[in-house]
PDB file of C-alpha atoms in Angstrom:
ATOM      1  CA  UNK A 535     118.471 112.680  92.225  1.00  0.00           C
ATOM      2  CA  UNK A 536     115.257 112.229  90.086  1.00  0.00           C
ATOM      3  CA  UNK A 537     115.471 109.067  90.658  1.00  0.00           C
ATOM      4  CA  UNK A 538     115.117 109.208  93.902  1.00  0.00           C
ATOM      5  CA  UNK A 539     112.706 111.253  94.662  1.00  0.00           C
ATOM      6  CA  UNK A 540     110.515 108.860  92.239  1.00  0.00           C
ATOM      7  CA  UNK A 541     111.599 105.771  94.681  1.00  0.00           C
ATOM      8  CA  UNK A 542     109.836 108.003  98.151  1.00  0.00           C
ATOM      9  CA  UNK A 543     106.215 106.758  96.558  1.00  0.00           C
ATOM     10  CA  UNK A 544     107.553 103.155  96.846  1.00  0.00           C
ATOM     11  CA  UNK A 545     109.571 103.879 100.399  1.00  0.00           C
ATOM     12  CA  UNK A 546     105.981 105.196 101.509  1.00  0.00           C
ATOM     13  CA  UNK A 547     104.320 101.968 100.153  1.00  0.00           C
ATOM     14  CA  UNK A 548     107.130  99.739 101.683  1.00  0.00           C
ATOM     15  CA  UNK A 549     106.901 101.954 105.755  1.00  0.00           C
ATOM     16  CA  UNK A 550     102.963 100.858 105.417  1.00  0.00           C
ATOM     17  CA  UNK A 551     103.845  97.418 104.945  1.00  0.00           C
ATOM     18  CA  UNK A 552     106.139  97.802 108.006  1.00  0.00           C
ATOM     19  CA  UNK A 553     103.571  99.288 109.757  1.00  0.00           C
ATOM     20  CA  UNK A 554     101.096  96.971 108.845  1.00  0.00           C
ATOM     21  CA  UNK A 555     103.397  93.803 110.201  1.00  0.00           C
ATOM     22  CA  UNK A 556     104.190  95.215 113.581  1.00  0.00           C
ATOM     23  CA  UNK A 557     100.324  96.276 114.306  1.00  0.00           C
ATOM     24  CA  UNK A 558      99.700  92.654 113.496  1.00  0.00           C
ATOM     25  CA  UNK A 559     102.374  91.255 116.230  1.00  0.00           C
ATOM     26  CA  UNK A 560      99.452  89.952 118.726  1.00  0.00           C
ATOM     27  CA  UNK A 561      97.807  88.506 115.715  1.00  0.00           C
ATOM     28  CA  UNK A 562     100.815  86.243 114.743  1.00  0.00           C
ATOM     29  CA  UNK A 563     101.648  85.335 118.487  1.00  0.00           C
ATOM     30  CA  UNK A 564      98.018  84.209 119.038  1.00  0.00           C
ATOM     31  CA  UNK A 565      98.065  82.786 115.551  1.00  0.00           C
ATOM     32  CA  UNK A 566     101.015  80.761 116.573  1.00  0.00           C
ATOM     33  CA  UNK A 567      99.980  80.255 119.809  1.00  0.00           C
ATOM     34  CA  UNK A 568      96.732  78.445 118.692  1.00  0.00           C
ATOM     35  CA  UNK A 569      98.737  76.480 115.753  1.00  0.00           C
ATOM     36  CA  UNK A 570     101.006  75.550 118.046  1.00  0.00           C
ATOM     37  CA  UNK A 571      98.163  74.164 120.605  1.00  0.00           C
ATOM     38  CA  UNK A 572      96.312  72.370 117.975  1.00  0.00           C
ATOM     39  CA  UNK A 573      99.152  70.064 116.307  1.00  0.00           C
ATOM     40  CA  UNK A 574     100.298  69.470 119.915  1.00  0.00           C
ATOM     41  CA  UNK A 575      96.805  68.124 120.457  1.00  0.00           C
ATOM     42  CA  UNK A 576      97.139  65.920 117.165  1.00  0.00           C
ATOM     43  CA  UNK A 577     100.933  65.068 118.081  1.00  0.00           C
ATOM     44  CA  UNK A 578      99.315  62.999 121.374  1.00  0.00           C
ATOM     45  CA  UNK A 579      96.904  61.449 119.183  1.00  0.00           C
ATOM     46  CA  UNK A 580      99.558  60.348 116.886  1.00  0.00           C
ATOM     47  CA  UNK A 581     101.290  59.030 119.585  1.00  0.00           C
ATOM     48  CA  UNK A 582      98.400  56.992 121.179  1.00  0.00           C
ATOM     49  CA  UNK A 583      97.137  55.688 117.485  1.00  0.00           C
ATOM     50  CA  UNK A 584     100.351  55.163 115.459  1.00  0.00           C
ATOM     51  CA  UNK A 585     103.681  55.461 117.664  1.00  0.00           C
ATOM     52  CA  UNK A 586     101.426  52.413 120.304  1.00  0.00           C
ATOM     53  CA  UNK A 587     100.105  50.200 117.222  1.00  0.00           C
ATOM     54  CA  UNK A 588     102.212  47.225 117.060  1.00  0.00           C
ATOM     55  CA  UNK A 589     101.173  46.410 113.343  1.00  0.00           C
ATOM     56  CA  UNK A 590     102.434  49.843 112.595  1.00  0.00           C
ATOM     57  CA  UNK A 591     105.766  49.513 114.556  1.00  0.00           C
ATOM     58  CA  UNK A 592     106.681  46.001 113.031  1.00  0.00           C
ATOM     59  CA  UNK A 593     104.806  46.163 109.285  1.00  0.00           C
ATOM     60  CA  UNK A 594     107.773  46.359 106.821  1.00  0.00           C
ATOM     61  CA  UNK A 595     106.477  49.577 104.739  1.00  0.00           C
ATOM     62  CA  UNK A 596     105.398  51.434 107.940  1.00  0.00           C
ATOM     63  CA  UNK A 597     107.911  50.935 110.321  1.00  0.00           C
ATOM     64  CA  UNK A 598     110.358  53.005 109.039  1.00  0.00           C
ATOM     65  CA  UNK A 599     107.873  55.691 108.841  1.00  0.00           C
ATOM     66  CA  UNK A 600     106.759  54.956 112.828  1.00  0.00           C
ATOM     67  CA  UNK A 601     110.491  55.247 114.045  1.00  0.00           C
ATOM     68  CA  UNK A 602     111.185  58.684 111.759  1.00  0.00           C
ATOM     69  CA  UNK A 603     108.092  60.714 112.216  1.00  0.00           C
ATOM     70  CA  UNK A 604     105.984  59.382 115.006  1.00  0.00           C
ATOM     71  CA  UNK A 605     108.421  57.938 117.330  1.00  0.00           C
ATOM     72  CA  UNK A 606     107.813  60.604 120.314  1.00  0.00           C
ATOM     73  CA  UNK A 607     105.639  63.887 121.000  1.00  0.00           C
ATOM     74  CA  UNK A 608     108.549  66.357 119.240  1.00  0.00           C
ATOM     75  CA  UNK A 609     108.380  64.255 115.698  1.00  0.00           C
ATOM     76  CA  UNK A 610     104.674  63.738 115.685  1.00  0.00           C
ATOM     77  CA  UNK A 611     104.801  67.670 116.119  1.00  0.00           C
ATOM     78  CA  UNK A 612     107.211  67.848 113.303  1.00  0.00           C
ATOM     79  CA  UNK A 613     105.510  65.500 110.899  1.00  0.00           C
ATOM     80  CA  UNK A 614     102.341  67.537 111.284  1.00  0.00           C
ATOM     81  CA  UNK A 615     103.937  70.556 110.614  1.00  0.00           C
ATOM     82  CA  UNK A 616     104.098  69.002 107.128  1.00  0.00           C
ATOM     83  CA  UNK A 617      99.956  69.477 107.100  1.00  0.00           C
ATOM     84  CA  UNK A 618     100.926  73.626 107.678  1.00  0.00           C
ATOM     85  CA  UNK A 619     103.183  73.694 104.713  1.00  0.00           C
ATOM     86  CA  UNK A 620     101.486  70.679 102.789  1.00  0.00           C
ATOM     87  CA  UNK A 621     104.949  69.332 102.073  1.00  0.00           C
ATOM     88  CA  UNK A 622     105.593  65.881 100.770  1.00  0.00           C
ATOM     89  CA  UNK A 623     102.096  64.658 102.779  1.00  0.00           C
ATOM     90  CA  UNK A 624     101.616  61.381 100.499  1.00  0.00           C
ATOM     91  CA  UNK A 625     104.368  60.017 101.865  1.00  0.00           C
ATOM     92  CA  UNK A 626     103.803  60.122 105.613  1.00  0.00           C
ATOM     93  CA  UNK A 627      99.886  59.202 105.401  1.00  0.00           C
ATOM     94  CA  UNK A 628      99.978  56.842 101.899  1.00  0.00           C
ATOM     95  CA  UNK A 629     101.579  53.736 103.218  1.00  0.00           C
ATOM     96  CA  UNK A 630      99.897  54.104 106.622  1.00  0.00           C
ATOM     97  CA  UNK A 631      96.463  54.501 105.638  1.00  0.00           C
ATOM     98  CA  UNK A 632      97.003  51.021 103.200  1.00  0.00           C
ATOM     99  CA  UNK A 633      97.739  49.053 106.764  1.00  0.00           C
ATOM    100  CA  UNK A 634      95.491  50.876 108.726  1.00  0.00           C
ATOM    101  CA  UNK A 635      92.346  52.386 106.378  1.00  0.00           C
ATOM    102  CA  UNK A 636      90.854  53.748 109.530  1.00  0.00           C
ATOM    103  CA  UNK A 637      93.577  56.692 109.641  1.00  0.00           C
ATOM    104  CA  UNK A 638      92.305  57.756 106.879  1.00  0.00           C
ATOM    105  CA  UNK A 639      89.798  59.605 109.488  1.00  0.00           C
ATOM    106  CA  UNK A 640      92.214  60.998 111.276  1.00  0.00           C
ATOM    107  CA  UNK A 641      94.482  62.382 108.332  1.00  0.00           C
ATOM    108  CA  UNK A 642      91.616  63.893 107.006  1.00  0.00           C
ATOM    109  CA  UNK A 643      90.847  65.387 110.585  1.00  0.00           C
ATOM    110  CA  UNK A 644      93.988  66.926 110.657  1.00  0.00           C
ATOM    111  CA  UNK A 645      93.828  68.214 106.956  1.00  0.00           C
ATOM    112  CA  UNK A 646      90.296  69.800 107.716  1.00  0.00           C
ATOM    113  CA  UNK A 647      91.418  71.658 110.755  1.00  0.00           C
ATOM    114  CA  UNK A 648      94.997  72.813 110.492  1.00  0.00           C
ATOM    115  CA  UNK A 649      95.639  73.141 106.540  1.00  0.00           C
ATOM    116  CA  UNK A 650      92.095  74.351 105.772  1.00  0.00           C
ATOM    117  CA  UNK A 651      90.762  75.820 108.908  1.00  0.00           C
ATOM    118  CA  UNK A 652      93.657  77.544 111.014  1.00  0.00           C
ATOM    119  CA  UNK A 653      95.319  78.864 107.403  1.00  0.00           C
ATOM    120  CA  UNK A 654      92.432  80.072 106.898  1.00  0.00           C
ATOM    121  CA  UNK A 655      91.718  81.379 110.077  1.00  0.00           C
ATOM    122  CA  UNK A 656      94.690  83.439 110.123  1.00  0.00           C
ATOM    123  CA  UNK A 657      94.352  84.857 106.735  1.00  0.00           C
ATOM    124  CA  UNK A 658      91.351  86.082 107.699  1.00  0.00           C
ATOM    125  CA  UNK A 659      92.722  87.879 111.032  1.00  0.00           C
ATOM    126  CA  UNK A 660      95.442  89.139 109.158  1.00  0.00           C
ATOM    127  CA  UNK A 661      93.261  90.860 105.987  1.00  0.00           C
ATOM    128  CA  UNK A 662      91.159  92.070 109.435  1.00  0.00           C
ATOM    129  CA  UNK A 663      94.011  93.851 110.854  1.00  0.00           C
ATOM    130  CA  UNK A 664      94.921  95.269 107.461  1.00  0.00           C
ATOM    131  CA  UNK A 665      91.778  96.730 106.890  1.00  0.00           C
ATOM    132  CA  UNK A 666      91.819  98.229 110.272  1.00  0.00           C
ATOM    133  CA  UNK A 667      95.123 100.109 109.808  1.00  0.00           C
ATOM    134  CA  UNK A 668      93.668 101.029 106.410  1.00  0.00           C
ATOM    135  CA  UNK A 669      90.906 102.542 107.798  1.00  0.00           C
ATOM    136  CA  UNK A 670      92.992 104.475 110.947  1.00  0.00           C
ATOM    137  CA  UNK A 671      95.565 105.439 108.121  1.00  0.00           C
ATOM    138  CA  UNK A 672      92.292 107.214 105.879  1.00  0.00           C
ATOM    139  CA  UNK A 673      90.841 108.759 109.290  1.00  0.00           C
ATOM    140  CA  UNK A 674      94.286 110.076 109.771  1.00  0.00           C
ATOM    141  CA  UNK A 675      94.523 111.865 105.761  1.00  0.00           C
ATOM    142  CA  UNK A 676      91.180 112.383 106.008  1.00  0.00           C
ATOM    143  CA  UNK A 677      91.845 115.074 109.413  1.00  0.00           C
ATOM    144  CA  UNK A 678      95.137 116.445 107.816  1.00  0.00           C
ATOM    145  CA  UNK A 679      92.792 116.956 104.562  1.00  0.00           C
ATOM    146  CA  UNK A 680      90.323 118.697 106.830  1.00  0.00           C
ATOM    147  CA  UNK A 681      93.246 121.139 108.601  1.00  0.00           C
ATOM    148  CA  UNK A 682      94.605 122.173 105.316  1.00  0.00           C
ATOM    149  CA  UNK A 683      91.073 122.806 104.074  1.00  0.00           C
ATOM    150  CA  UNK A 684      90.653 124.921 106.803  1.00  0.00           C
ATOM    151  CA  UNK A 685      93.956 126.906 106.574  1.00  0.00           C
ATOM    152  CA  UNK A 686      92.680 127.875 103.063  1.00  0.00           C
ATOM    153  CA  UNK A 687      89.014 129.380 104.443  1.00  0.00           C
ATOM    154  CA  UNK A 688      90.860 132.834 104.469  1.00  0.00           C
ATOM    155  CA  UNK A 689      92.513 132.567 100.971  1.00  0.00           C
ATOM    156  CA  UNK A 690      88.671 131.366  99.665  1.00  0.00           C
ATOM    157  CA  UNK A 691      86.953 134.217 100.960  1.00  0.00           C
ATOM    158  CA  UNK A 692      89.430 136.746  99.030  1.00  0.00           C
ATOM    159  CA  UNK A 693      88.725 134.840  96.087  1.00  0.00           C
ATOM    160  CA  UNK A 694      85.384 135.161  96.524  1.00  0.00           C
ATOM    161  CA  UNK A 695      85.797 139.361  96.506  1.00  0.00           C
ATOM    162  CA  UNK A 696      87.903 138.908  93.758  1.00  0.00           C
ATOM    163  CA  UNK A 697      85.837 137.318  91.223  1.00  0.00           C
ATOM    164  CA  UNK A 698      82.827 139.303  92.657  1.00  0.00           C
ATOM    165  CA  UNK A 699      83.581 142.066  89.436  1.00  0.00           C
ATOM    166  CA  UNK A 700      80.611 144.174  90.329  1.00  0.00           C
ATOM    167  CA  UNK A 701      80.764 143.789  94.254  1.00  0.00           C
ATOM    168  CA  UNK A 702      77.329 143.237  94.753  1.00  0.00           C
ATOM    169  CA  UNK A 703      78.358 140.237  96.928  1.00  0.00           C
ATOM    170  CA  UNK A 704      76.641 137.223  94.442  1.00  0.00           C
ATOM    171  CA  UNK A 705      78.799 135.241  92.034  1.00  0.00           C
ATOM    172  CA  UNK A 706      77.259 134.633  88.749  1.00  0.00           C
ATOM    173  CA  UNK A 707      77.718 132.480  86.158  1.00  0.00           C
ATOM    174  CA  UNK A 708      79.129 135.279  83.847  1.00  0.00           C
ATOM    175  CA  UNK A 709      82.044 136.204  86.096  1.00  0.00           C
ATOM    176  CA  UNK A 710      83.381 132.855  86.299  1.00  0.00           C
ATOM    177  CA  UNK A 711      82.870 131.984  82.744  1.00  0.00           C
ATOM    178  CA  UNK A 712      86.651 133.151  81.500  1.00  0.00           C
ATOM    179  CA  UNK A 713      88.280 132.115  85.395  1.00  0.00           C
ATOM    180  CA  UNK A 714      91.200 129.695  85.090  1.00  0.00           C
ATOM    181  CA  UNK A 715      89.925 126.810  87.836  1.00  0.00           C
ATOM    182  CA  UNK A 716      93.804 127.386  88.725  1.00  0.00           C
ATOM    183  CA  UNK A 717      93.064 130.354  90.740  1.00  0.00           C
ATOM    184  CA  UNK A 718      91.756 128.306  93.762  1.00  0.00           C
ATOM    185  CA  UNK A 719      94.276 127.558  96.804  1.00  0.00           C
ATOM    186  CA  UNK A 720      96.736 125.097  96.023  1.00  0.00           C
ATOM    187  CA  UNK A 721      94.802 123.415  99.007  1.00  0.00           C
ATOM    188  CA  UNK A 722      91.076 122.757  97.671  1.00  0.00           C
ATOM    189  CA  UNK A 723      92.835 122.231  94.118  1.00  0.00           C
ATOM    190  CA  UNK A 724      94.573 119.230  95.210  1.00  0.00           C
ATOM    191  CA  UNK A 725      91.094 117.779  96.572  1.00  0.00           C
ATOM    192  CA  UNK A 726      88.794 119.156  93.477  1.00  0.00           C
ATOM    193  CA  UNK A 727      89.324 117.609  90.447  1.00  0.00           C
ATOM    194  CA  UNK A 728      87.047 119.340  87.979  1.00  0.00           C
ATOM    195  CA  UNK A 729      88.290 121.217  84.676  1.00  0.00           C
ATOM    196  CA  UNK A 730      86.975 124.557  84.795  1.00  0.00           C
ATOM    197  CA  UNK A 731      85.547 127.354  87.691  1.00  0.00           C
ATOM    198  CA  UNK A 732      82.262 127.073  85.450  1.00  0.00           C
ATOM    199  CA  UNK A 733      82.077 123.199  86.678  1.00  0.00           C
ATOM    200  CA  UNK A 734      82.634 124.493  90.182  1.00  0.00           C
ATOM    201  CA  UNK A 735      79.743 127.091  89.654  1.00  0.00           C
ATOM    202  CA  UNK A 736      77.489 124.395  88.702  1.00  0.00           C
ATOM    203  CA  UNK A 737      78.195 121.825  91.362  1.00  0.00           C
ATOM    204  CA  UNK A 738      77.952 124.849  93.949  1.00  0.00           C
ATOM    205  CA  UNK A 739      74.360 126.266  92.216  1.00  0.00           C
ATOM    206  CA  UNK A 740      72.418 123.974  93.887  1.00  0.00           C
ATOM    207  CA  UNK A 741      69.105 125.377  93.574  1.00  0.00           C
ATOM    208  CA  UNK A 742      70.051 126.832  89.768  1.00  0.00           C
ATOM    209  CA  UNK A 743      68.951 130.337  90.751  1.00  0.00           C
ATOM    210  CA  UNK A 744      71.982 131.623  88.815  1.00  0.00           C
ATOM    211  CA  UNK A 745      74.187 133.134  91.494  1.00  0.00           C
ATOM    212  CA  UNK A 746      75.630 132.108  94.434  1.00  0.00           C
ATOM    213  CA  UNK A 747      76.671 134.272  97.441  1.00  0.00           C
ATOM    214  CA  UNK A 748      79.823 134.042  99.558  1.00  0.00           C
ATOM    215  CA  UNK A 749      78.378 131.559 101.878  1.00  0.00           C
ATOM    216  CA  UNK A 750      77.061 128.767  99.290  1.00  0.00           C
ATOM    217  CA  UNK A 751      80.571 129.741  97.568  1.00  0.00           C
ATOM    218  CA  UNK A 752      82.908 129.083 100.666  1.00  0.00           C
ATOM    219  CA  UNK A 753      81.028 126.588 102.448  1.00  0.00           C
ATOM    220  CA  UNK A 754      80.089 124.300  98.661  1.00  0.00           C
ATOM    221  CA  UNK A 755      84.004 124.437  98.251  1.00  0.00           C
ATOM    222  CA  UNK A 756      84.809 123.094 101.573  1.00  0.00           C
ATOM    223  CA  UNK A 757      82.061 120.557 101.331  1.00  0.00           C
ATOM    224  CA  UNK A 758      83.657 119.538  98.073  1.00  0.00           C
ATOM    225  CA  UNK A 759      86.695 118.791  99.517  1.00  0.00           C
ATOM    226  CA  UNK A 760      85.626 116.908 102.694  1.00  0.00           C
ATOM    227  CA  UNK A 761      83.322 115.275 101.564  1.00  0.00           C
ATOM    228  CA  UNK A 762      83.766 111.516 100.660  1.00  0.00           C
ATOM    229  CA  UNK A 763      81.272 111.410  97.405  1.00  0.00           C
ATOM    230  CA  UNK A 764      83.576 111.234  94.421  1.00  0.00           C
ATOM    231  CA  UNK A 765      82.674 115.034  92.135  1.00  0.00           C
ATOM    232  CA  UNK A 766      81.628 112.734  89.166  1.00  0.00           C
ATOM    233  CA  UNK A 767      78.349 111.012  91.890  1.00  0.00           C
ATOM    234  CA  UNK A 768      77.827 114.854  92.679  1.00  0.00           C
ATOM    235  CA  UNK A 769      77.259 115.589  89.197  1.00  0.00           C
ATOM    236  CA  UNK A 770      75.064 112.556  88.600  1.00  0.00           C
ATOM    237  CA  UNK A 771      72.801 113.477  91.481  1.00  0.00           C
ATOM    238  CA  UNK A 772      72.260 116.858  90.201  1.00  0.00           C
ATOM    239  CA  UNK A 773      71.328 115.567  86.618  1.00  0.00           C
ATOM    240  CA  UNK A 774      68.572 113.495  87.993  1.00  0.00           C
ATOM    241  CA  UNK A 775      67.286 116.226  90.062  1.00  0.00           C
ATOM    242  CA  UNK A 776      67.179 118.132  87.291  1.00  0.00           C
ATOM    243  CA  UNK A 777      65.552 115.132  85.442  1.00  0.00           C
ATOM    244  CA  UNK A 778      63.624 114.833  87.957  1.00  0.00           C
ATOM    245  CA  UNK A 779      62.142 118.245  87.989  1.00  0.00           C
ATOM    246  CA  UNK A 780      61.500 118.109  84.174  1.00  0.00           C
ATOM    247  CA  UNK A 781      59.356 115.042  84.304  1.00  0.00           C
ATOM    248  CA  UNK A 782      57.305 117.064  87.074  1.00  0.00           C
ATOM    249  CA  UNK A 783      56.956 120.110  84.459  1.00  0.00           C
ATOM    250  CA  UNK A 784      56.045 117.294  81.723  1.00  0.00           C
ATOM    251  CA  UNK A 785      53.370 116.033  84.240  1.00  0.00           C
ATOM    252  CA  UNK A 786      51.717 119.077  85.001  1.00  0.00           C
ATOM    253  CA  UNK A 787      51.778 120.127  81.564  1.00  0.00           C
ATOM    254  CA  UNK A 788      50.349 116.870  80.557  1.00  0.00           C
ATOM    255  CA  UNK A 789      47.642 116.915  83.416  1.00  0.00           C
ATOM    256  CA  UNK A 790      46.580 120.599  82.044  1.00  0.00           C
ATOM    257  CA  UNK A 791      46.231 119.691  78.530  1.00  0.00           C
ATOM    258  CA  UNK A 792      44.085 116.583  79.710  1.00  0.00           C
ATOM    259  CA  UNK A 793      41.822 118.735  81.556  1.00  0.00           C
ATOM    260  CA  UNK A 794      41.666 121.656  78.775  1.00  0.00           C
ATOM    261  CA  UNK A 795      40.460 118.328  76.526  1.00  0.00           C
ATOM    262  CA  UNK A 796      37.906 117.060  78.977  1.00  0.00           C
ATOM    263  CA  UNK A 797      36.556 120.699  79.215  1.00  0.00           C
ATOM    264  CA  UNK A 798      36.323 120.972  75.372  1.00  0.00           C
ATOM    265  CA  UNK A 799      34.754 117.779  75.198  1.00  0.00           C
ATOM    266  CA  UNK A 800      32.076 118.942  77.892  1.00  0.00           C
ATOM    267  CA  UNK A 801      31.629 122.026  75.877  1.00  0.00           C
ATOM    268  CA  UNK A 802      30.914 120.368  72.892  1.00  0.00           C
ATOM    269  CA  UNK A 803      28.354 117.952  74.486  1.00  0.00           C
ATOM    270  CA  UNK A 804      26.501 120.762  76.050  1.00  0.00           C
ATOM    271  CA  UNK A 805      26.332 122.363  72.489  1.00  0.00           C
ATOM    272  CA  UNK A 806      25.142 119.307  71.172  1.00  0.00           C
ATOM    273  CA  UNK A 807      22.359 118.684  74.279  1.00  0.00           C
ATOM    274  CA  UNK A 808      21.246 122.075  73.121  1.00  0.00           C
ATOM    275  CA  UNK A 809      20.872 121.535  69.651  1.00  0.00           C
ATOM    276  CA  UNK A 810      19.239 118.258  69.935  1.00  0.00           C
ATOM    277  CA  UNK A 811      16.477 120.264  72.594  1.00  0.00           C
TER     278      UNK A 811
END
């Protein structure tokens, strides 16, 4: 049975792929579609250049080659379905460019736009519609996220009276110092990952005034858990803000003792005017 529940991650990964391959339907029709239009435009140049060429249809290592692959619209279509799979190519092209060195051009023509161009084309289309349905299927966690969230609003503001000791309706640092972080709804845990309520406190003290009342408390929690910045950016920010402010206190403090020495040195030239009078 253990088993099994292990295999649901893989089921999950597997219905996405499903998903994923029927969203993409019109992409593969038009994909064939165009494929499809393109050889049959090569397929009645093949006729015209190759299947017509009398040197082709009579030389004795091409005209085998004439009367199995290019000997109507359906096996010119065929044979260039070869340049789609790029199976056994040398020997369709090899012998015919040696009679005729001018289909060379048109080989390379047909390499350039259906094995490089159209593959690529569709690739393209296809990692397009993937990302797509990635992005609808993150929009879609992303709102059941937000609804659970928002079941738990209830459960947060109890907390919030519970680990108020003193009831004077601000959280300090003290009161949360000894709090399991286990104690949140199984909700916002599952969206926080931090180690410890004192973590919480200090993501949530924005402003480091020490406490933090319901409001910061309940609405920094639910901000934590919708928002998209990962906790450990959150924490970065806030040590260059606090950075930040210290190099301002280093600056000012800097700035005073310059002008407490340009005073002194004014001081001491005014004694020394005065002595030299």
């Amino acid at each position: 049975l253990m088993r099994v529940l292990r295999m649901l991650r893989h089921f999950k990964i597997i219905w996405r792929l499903v998903i994923g391959f029927l969203t993409a339907w019109d992409t593969i029709v038009a994909a064939t579609a165009l494929l499809l239009t393109t050889l049959f435009v090569f397929s009645c140049a093949a006729v015209e250049f190759i299947a017509k060429d009398g040197d082709l249809v009579h030389g004795v290592t091409t005209q085998q080659i004439v009367s199995e692959h290019f000997l109507g619209l359906g096996r010119c279509m065929l044979t260039l379905m070869q340049f789609v799979t790029l199976d056994g190519l040398r020997d369709v092209y090899f012998p015919l460019v040696l009679e005729k060195p001018w289909l060379a051009v048109y080989f390379f023509v047909v390499l350039l736009v259906v094995s490089v161009g159209l593959l690529n084309l569709v690739t393209a289309c296809f990692v397009e519609n993937a990302m797509d349905n990635a992005a609808i299927t993150a929009q879609e966690e992303r709102s059941l996220l937000k609804q659970k969230v928002r079941g738990a609003l209830p459960s947060l503001i109890s907390l919030f009276q519970e680990l108020d000791v003193d009831g004077s309706g601000l959280l300090t640092h003290k009161e949360v110092d000894h709090v399991p972080v286990d104690i949140l709804p199984p909700r916002v845990l599952d969206s926080v990952f931090v180690d410890s309520m004192s973590d919480i406190f200090d993501l949530l003290d924005v402003n480091e005034c020490g406490f933090l009342t319901q409001m910061e408390f309940v609405e920094g929690l639910l901000n934590l858990c919708l928002l998209d910045t990962p906790v450990a950016t959150m924490q970065n920010f806030k040590l260059l803000r606090i950075i930040h402010d210290q190099l301002g206190r280093i600056e000012n403090l800097v700035s005073n003792i310059s002008g407490h020495d340009h005073a002194n040195d004014q001081a001491n030239d005014d004694v020394l005017c005065s002595f030299a009078m």
